[in-house]
Structure formats: C-alpha cells, structure tokens
Short mmCIF file of C-alpha atoms in Angstrom, two decimals:
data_model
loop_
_atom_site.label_atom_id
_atom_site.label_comp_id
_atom_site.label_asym_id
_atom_site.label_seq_id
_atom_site.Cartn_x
_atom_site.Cartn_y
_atom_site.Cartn_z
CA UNK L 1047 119.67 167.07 5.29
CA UNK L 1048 122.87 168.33 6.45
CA UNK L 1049 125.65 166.08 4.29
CA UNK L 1050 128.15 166.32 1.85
CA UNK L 1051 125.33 166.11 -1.08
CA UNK L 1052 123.09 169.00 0.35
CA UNK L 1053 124.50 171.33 -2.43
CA UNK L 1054 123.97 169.04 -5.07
CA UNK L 1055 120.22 168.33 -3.87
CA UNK L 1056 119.42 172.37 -3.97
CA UNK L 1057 120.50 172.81 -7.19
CA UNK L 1058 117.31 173.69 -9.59
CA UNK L 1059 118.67 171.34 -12.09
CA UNK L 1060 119.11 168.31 -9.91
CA UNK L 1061 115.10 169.41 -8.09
CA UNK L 1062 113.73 169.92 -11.95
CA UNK L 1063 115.01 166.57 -12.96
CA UNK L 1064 113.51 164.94 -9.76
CA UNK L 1065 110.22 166.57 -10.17
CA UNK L 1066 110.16 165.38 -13.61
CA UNK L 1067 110.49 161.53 -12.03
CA UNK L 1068 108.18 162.35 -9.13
CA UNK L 1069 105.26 163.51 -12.20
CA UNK L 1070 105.97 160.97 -14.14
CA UNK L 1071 106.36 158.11 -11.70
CA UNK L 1072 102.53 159.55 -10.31
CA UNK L 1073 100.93 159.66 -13.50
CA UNK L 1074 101.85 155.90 -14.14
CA UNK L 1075 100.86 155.16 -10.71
CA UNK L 1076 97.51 156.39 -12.09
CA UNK L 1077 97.34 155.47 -15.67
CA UNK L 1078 99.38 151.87 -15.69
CA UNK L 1079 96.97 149.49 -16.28
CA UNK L 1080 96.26 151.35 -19.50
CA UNK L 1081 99.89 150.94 -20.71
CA UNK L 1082 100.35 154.40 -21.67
CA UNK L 1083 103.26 156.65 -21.41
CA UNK L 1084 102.78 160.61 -20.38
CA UNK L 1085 104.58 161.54 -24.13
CA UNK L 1086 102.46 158.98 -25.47
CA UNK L 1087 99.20 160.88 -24.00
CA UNK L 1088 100.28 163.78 -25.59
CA UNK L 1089 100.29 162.95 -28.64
CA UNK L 1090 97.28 161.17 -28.09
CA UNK L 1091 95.93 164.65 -27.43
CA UNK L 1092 97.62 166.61 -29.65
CA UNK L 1093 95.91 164.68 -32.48
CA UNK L 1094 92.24 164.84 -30.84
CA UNK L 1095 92.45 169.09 -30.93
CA UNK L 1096 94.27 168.75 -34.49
CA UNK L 1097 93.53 165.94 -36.81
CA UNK L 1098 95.49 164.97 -39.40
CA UNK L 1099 98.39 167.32 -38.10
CA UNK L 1100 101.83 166.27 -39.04
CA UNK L 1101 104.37 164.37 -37.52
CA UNK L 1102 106.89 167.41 -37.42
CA UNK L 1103 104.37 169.25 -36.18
CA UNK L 1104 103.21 166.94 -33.37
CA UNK L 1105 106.81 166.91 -32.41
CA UNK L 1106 107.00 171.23 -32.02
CA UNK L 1107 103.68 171.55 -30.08
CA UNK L 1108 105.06 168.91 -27.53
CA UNK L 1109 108.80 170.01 -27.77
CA UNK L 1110 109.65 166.76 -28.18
CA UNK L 1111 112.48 165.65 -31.04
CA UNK L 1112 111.55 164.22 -34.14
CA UNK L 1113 112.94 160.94 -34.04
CA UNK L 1114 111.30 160.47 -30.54
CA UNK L 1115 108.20 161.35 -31.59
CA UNK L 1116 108.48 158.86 -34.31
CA UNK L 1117 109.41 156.25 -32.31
CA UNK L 1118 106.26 156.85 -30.37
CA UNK L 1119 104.16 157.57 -32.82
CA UNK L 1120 104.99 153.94 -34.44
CA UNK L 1121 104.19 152.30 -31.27
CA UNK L 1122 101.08 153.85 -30.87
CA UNK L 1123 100.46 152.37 -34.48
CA UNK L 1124 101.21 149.58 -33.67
CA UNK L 1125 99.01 149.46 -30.66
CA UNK L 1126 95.70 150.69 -33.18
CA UNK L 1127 95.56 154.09 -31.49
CA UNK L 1128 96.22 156.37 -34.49
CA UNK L 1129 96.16 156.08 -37.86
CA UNK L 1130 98.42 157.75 -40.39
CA UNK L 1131 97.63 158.96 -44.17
CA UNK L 1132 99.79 160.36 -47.24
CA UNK L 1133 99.36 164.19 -47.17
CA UNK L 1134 97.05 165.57 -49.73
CA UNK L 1135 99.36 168.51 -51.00
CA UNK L 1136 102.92 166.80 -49.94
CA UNK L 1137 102.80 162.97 -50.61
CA UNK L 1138 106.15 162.55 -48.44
CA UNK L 1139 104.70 164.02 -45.13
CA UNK L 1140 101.47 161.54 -43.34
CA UNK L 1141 99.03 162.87 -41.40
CA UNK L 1142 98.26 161.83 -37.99
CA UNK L 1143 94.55 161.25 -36.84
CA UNK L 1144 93.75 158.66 -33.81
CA UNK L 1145 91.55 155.69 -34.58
CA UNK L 1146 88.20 154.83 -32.60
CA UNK L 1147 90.30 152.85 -30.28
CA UNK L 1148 92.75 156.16 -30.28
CA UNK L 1149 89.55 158.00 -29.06
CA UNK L 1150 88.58 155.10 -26.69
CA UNK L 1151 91.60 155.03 -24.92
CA UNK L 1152 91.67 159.05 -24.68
CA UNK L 1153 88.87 158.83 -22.72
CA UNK L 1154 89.57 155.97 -20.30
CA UNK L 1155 92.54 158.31 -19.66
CA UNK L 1156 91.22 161.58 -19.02
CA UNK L 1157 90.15 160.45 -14.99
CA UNK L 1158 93.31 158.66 -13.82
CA UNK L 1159 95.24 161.37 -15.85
CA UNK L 1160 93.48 164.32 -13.87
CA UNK L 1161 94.01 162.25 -10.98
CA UNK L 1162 97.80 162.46 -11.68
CA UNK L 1163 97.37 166.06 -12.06
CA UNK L 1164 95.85 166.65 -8.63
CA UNK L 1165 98.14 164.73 -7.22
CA UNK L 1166 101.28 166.49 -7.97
CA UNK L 1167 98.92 169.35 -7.00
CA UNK L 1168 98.41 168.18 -3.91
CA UNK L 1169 102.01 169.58 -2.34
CA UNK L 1170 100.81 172.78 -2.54
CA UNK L 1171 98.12 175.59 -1.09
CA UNK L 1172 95.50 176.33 -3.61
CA UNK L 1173 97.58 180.28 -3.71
CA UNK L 1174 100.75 178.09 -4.01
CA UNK L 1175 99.59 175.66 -7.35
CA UNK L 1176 99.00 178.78 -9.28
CA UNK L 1177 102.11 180.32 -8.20
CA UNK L 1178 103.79 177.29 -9.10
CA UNK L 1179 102.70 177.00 -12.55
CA UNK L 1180 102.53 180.24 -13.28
CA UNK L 1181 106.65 180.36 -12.19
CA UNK L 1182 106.99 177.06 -14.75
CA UNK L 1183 105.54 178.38 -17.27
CA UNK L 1184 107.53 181.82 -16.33
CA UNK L 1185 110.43 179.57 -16.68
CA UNK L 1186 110.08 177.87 -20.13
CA UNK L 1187 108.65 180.71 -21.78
CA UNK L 1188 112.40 182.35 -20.37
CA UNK L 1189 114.40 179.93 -21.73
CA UNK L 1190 112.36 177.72 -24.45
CA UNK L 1191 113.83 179.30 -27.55
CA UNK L 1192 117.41 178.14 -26.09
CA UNK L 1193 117.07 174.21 -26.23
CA UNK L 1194 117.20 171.91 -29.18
CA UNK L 1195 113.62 171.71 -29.64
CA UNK L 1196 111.55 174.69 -28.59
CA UNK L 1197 108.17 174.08 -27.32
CA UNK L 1198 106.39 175.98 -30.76
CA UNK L 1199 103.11 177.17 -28.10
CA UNK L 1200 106.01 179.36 -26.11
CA UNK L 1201 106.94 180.62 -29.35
CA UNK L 1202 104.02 181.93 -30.49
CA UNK L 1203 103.32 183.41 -26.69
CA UNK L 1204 106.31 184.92 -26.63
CA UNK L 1205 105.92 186.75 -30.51
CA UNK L 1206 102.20 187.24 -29.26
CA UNK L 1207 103.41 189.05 -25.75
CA UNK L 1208 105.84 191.11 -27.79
CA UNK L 1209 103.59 192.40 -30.04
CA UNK L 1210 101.40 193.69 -27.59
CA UNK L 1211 103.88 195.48 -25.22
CA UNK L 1212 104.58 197.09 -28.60
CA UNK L 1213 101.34 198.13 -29.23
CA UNK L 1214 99.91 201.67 -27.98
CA UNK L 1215 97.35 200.84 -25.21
CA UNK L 1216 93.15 201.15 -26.25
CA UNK L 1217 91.80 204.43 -25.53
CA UNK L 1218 89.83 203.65 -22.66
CA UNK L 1219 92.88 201.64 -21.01
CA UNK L 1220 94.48 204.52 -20.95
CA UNK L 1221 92.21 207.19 -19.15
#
C-alpha cells in the first residue's frame, strides 16, 4: 500500500468503520440462515437478562437511537420473537419480553454467534485479543458520553470508576 489513498486508509475513523463491516459481514456469515441482524441479537439479549424492560431503555443499554430500536423491535414482532405489554405503572410505555420462539431462536444463535466472535478473534495473539478489547472498551468509555446516544453501561462505569478513585483506599490496601 503505497498510493495516493494510504492516508485515508490509516485514519482510525476510516479502520473503525471497516472493522465495523468486517464484524458484521462475519457474524452474518455465521448466523444467516437464521435471518437475524447483530442489533437485532441484541435486543434479543437484552430482553433475556431483563424482561419486560422498556423500549427506551433497550435503546440506552445498546446505544442505539430510539427510532432504530423501534424499527427493530417491530420487526422482531412481527417475526413472533418478542412480545410487548402496556406498562403496569405508565400505560403509555410497553414492556418488552421475548416469546418462546424469542427464546428458541436465542439459543440456535448463541453457537454461530460465538463462532462470529472467535472469528474476529482470530487476527490476533491470545495477549493481543485482550489488549484489543480492553483498548475498545478504553476507547468508548473515553468518548461515549460525547455521541448522540451514549451507551448507558459506560455511563454507569464511568460514575462507578469515579467514585472509587474518590474513595480513601481499605485499610489493609493501604499497608
């Protein structure tokens, strides 16, 4: 690589956005039979750890907008995976939960979607995939609060962090 676009191709922007295709081109090489997209998955398992969460809710664990998250969360309705419900003390917000089939399909995905997982993986030393993620992670926790929809898990990491680098250190830590 040694042409007019080399500059452009370095840029962590440009590599961000074409890891993004690369991870999400691999996990529909893995999942496609199933028909399922990688926001659609997490949703799907967002709602198995927290039943009858909220669509507004669903949208800030996954950093995802709200009218996104809508639009997927209709076709997944569509498709019988979840099932929504009028909230008990606000009768304008529904509550999410998936349906048997929901729970079905959560499970046919969980091997090709590990699969995807390792596979992206797979560039990298076993010393290099932590080091990887842990400079992601490093990454959005930096700059999460700065885009339109904050990912609400960095949040609370963040706060959390915070609060204990404020804290005085145990007795025993210190000695």
């Amino acid at each position: 690589m040694n042409g007019p676009l080399d500059e452009l191709y370095r840029r962590p922007g440009f590599l961000i956005r074409r890891a993004n295709q690369i991870v999400v081109s691999l996990f529909l090489e893995e999942t496609g039979a199933l028909g399922i997209t990688n926001s659609q998955y997490g949703i799907l398992l967002v709602l198995k750890h927290h039943p009858g969460i909220d669509q507004i809710s669903v949208a800030k664990l996954l950093g995802l907008d709200r009218s996104t998250t809508g639009l997927v969360l209709d076709k997944l309705e569509k498709a019988g995976l979840i099932g929504r419900s009028i909230g008990t003390h606000d009768k304008r917000r529904r509550n999410l939960s998936l349906t048997k089939a929901g729970e079905r399909m959560l499970d046919r995905l969980a091997e090709p979607a590990k699969r995807a997982q390792a596979h992206v993986l797979s560039a990298f030393s076993t010393q290099e995939r932590a080091e990887f993620i842990r400079l992601l992670d490093k990454f959005v926790a930096k700059f999460n609060d700065t885009t339109r929809v904050p990912l609400e898990a960095h949040r609370a990491t963040k706060r959390r962090t915070a609060r204990e680098a404020a804290e005085p250190a145990p007795v025993a830590a210190r000695r």
